[in-house]
C-alpha atoms as one frame of an Amber mdcrd trajectory, in Angstrom:
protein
 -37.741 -37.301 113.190 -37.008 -33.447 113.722 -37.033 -33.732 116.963 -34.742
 -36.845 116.837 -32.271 -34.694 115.267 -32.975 -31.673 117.710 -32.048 -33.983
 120.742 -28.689 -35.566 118.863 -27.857 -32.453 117.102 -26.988 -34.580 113.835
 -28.081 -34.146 110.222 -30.760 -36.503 108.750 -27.467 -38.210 106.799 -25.616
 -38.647 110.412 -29.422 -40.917 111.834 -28.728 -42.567 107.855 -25.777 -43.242
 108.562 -26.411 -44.739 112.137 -29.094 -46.319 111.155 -27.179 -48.071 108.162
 -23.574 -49.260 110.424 -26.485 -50.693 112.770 -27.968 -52.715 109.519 -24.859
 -53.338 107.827 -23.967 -55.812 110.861 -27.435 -58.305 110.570 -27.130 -61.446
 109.324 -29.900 -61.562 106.815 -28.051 -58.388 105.440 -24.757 -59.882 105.071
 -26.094 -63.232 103.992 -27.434 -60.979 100.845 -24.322 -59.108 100.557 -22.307
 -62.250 100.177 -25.225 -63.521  97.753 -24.379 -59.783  95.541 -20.177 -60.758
  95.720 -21.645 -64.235  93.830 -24.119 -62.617  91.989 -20.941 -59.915  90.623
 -18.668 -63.004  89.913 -21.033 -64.477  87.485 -21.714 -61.502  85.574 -18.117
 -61.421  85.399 -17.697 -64.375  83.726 -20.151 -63.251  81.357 -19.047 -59.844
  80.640 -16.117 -59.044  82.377 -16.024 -55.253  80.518 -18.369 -54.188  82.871
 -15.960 -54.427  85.885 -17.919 -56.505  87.853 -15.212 -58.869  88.746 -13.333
 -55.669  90.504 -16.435 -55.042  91.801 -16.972 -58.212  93.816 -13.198 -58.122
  95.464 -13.674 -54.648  96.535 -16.963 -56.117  98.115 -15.139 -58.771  99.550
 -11.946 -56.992 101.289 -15.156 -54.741 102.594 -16.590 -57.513 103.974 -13.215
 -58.680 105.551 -12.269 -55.267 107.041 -16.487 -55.564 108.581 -15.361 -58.814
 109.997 -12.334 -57.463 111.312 -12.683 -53.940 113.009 -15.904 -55.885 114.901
 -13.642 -58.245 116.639 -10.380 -55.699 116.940 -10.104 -53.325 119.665  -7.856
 -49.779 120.309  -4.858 -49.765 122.171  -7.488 -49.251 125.673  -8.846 -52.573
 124.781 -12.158 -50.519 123.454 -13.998 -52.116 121.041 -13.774 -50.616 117.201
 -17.007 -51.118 115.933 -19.616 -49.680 117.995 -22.259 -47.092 118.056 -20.278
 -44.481 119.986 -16.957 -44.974 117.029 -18.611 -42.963 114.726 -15.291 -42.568
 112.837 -15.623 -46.478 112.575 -19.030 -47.202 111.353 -19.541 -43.778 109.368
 -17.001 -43.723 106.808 -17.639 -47.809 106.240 -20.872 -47.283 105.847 -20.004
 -44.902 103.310 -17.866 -47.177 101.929 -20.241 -49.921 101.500 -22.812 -47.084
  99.676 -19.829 -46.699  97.068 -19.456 -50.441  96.550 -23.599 -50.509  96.089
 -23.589 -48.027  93.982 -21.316 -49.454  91.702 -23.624 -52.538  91.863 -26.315
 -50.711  90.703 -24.829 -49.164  88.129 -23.999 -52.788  86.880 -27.531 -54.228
  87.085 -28.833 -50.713  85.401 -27.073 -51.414  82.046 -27.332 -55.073  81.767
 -31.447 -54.394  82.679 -31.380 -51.525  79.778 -29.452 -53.672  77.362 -31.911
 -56.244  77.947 -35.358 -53.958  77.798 -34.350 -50.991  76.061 -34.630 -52.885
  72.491 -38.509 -53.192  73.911 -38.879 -49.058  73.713 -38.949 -47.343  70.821
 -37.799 -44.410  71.876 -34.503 -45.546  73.214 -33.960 -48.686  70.822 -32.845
 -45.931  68.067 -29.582 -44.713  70.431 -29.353 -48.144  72.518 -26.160 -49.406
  70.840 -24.235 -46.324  71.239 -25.718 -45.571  74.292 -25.196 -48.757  75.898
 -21.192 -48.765  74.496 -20.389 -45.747  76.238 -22.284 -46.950  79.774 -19.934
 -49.788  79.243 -16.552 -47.685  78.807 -18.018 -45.679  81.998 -17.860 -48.399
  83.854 -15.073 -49.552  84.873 -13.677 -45.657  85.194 -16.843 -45.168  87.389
 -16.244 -48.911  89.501 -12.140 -48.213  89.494 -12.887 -44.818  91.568 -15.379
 -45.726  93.931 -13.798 -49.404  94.249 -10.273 -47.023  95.163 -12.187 -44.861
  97.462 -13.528 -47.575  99.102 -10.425 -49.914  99.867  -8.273 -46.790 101.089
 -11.445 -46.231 103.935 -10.901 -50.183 104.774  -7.423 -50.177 104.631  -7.256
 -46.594 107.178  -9.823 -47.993 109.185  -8.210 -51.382 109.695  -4.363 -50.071
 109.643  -5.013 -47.418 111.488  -6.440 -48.416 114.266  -3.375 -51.124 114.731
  -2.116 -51.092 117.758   0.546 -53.341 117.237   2.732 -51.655 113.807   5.868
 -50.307 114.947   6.470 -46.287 115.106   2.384 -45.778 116.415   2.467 -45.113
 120.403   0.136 -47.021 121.956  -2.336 -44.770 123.351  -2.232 -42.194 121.095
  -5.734 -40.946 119.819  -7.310 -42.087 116.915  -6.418 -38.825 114.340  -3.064
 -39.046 115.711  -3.000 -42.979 114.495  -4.134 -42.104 111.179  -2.031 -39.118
 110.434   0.885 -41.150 111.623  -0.123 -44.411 109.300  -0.041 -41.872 106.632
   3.108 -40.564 107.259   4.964 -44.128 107.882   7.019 -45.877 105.945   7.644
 -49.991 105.962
């Protein structure tokens, strides 16, 4: 592995990273993704203070922008979503960690609401304890749910070739910092 690194010159979180925008993209991976968007809804329905519903959008309008920058190309006709578009596949791969996260976070509370009773030593706290996880929640989800749709919507905006005021070949930062500046 150090020598992996040595030859690329990255950090161990730029081969994660790789390694994760490669992953993100098989089947079996998104086929359990989609099965975690469900899996959000329902605990939604059953305790929709927890954020989950949020949750499972954000998940969705990440799968959607996925879908989307691997079929759109830049204004050379290269395609977005490749190995070599590291400003592509890093920062949604870092967007998808957020979203997981958050779904851990979920599952955590709902697993110590349900077990923690079974502990002594944290059945005396557990009610207050598990009150405040739930406030946190949503704060916690709202933030990395934000974080996450402003990568998707950068990443899919930005890159559009087709939005008046955004020359045509100019270089990705140039997009960006432009989409940023513009004004419908």
């Amino acid at each position: 592995m150090d020598s992996q690194l040595e030859a690329t010159y990255e950090g161990p979180e730029a081969v994660q990273r790789r390694q994760l925008s490669v992953t993100m993209t098989d089947e079996l991976f998104l086929t359990q993704f989609r099965e975690w968007i469900r899996e959000m809804r329902g605990i939604a329905n059953d305790r929709p203070e927890t954020g989950a519903c949020s949750l499972a959008t954000a998940m969705q309008l990440w799968l959607w922008s996925l879908n989307h920058l691997q079929k759109a190309t830049d204004a050379n006709g290269g395609k977005l979503y490749q190995g070599s578009r590291q400003g592509v596949t890093f920062p949604l791969a870092d967007a998808l960690c957020w979203l997981l996260a958050s779904r851990c976070q979920i599952l955590d509370l709902l697993e110590l609401e349900k077990r923690g009773p079974e502990v002594p030593t944290v059945a005396e706290g557990l009610a207050g304890l598990t009150a405040f996880l739930t406030d946190l929640l949503p704060c916690a989800i709202g933030a990395r749910r934000r974080r996450s749709g402003r990568v998707c919507a950068e990443l899919v905006h930005g890159y559009n070739r087709t939005r008046p005021g955004i020359p045509k070949a100019a270089p990705p930062a140039t997009r960006r910092t432009t989409w940023r500046a513009w004004k419908p």
